[in-house]
Amino acid sequence: MQIPCHGSWTPATIRGAVGNVRSEDGVNAESNAENADIFRRYFEMVHQPDGEGNPPPPLEREMPAMAEVIIIEDEVKAQLQALKNTKAAGPDDIHPVILEPLTEVLASPLAKLFNRSLQDGRLPGD
């Protein structure tokens, strides 16, 4: 098999041909224009826009409320201790090697920060 040189890959060499299609009345198309016309009519038929200004009715189902989430200090400690020192820093640019010795100091304020964020429903600003 010979590998083509750069620039020889044109759409004509890699695109497969579309055969002639058959219209709804069973007649085969004879040209690309007729193929396109058959496809146009088909997609116009199956993709009818919804009625003007008539959105679908809302679903009548009740969503259960999310249970209250409380993050405890021990969970934060466990997650900080589970960080892998060989991994890169996260989006906060703090490397796990820096966080590991500070686990005892950071666990309580981080737990408070996470719980406040959950309670307020927003993330703290930078």
Tab-separated table of C-alpha atoms in Angstrom:
chain	number	residue	atom	x	y	z
A	1	MET	CA	0.000	0.000	0.000
A	2	GLN	CA	1.392	3.353	-0.989
A	3	ILE	CA	0.862	6.246	1.390
A	4	PRO	CA	-0.323	9.357	-0.437
A	5	CYS	CA	1.838	12.431	-0.122
A	6	HIS	CA	0.673	15.537	1.710
A	7	GLY	CA	-2.028	17.455	-0.105
A	8	SER	CA	-3.377	14.535	-2.073
A	9	TRP	CA	-6.258	13.958	0.349
A	10	THR	CA	-9.078	15.886	-1.176
A	11	PRO	CA	-12.748	15.557	-0.320
A	12	ALA	CA	-13.229	13.616	-3.545
A	13	THR	CA	-10.724	10.955	-2.444
A	14	ILE	CA	-12.122	10.416	1.028
A	15	ARG	CA	-15.839	11.111	0.652
A	16	GLY	CA	-18.063	8.226	-0.345
A	17	ALA	CA	-20.714	8.781	-2.962
A	18	VAL	CA	-24.381	8.882	-2.024
A	19	GLY	CA	-26.390	6.602	-4.243
A	20	ASN	CA	-29.645	7.598	-5.828
A	21	VAL	CA	-32.552	7.626	-3.430
A	22	ARG	CA	-36.132	6.608	-3.986
A	23	SER	CA	-38.950	9.101	-3.564
A	24	GLU	CA	-42.157	8.383	-1.648
A	25	ASP	CA	-43.883	7.321	-4.852
A	26	GLY	CA	-41.134	4.746	-5.577
A	27	VAL	CA	-39.296	6.600	-8.355
A	28	ASN	CA	-35.471	6.576	-8.221
A	29	ALA	CA	-33.727	9.928	-8.454
A	30	GLU	CA	-31.634	10.412	-11.565
A	31	SER	CA	-29.408	13.304	-10.454
A	32	ASN	CA	-27.899	14.952	-7.395
A	33	ALA	CA	-30.502	17.707	-7.673
A	34	GLU	CA	-33.325	15.153	-7.513
A	35	ASN	CA	-31.612	13.436	-4.542
A	36	ALA	CA	-31.387	16.774	-2.762
A	37	ASP	CA	-35.029	17.548	-3.517
A	38	ILE	CA	-36.185	14.188	-2.109
A	39	PHE	CA	-34.138	14.744	1.063
A	40	ARG	CA	-35.484	18.312	1.375
A	41	ARG	CA	-39.103	17.162	1.111
A	42	TYR	CA	-38.513	14.364	3.605
A	43	PHE	CA	-36.869	16.584	6.235
A	44	GLU	CA	-39.481	19.302	5.782
A	45	MET	CA	-42.102	16.665	6.516
A	46	VAL	CA	-40.487	15.130	9.622
A	47	HIS	CA	-39.159	18.336	11.157
A	48	GLN	CA	-42.287	20.416	11.460
A	49	PRO	CA	-41.854	23.278	13.917
A	50	ASP	CA	-44.087	23.233	16.959
A	51	GLY	CA	-47.153	25.437	16.960
A	52	GLU	CA	-46.389	29.117	17.214
A	53	GLY	CA	-46.193	30.209	20.822
A	54	ASN	CA	-47.394	26.849	22.140
A	55	PRO	CA	-44.646	25.370	24.292
A	56	PRO	CA	-45.203	21.837	25.544
A	57	PRO	CA	-46.995	21.646	28.886
A	58	PRO	CA	-44.769	21.266	31.946
A	59	LEU	CA	-44.363	17.800	33.357
A	60	GLU	CA	-46.629	17.185	36.306
A	61	ARG	CA	-44.255	15.426	38.636
A	62	GLU	CA	-42.953	16.342	41.995
A	63	MET	CA	-39.224	16.242	42.547
A	64	PRO	CA	-38.106	15.097	45.972
A	65	ALA	CA	-36.186	17.688	47.929
A	66	MET	CA	-32.500	17.021	48.355
A	67	ALA	CA	-31.605	15.926	51.843
A	68	GLU	CA	-29.585	18.426	53.830
A	69	VAL	CA	-25.874	17.868	53.321
A	70	ILE	CA	-23.576	18.564	56.230
A	71	ILE	CA	-19.843	18.223	55.793
A	72	ILE	CA	-18.043	17.342	58.991
A	73	GLU	CA	-14.470	18.140	59.885
A	74	ASP	CA	-13.421	14.474	59.953
A	75	GLU	CA	-14.551	14.026	56.334
A	76	VAL	CA	-12.454	17.005	55.267
A	77	LYS	CA	-9.438	15.624	57.157
A	78	ALA	CA	-9.846	12.245	55.479
A	79	GLN	CA	-10.022	13.836	52.027
A	80	LEU	CA	-6.988	16.032	52.669
A	81	GLN	CA	-4.985	13.040	53.901
A	82	ALA	CA	-6.050	11.003	50.857
A	83	LEU	CA	-4.547	13.526	48.420
A	84	LYS	CA	-1.705	12.036	46.406
A	85	ASN	CA	1.541	13.962	46.750
A	86	THR	CA	2.644	12.885	43.280
A	87	LYS	CA	-0.279	14.596	41.563
A	88	ALA	CA	-0.252	18.127	40.192
A	89	ALA	CA	-1.865	21.081	41.916
A	90	GLY	CA	-5.573	21.575	41.323
A	91	PRO	CA	-7.376	24.637	39.954
A	92	ASP	CA	-6.504	26.503	43.164
A	93	ASP	CA	-2.765	26.033	42.390
A	94	ILE	CA	-2.134	24.585	45.852
A	95	HIS	CA	0.020	21.464	45.640
A	96	PRO	CA	-0.967	18.452	47.791
A	97	VAL	CA	2.493	18.519	49.422
A	98	ILE	CA	1.548	21.866	50.978
A	99	LEU	CA	-1.900	20.701	52.124
A	100	GLU	CA	-0.836	17.474	53.832
A	101	PRO	CA	1.018	18.973	56.830
A	102	LEU	CA	-1.747	21.569	57.245
A	103	THR	CA	-4.579	19.025	57.442
A	104	GLU	CA	-5.278	19.593	61.153
A	105	VAL	CA	-5.298	23.381	60.748
A	106	LEU	CA	-7.343	23.525	57.520
A	107	ALA	CA	-10.015	20.888	58.198
A	108	SER	CA	-12.234	23.028	60.445
A	109	PRO	CA	-12.257	26.247	58.355
A	110	LEU	CA	-12.723	24.280	55.130
A	111	ALA	CA	-15.660	22.335	56.599
A	112	LYS	CA	-17.258	25.643	57.673
A	113	LEU	CA	-16.636	27.151	54.234
A	114	PHE	CA	-18.143	24.145	52.437
A	115	ASN	CA	-21.208	24.076	54.699
A	116	ARG	CA	-21.762	27.826	54.281
A	117	SER	CA	-21.501	27.439	50.514
A	118	LEU	CA	-24.078	24.628	50.558
A	119	GLN	CA	-26.389	26.624	52.833
A	120	ASP	CA	-26.200	29.780	50.688
A	121	GLY	CA	-26.389	27.866	47.416
A	122	ARG	CA	-23.417	29.671	45.902
A	123	LEU	CA	-19.658	29.464	45.754
A	124	PRO	CA	-17.534	32.011	47.581
A	125	GLY	CA	-15.892	34.751	45.504
A	126	ASP	CA	-12.179	34.841	44.841
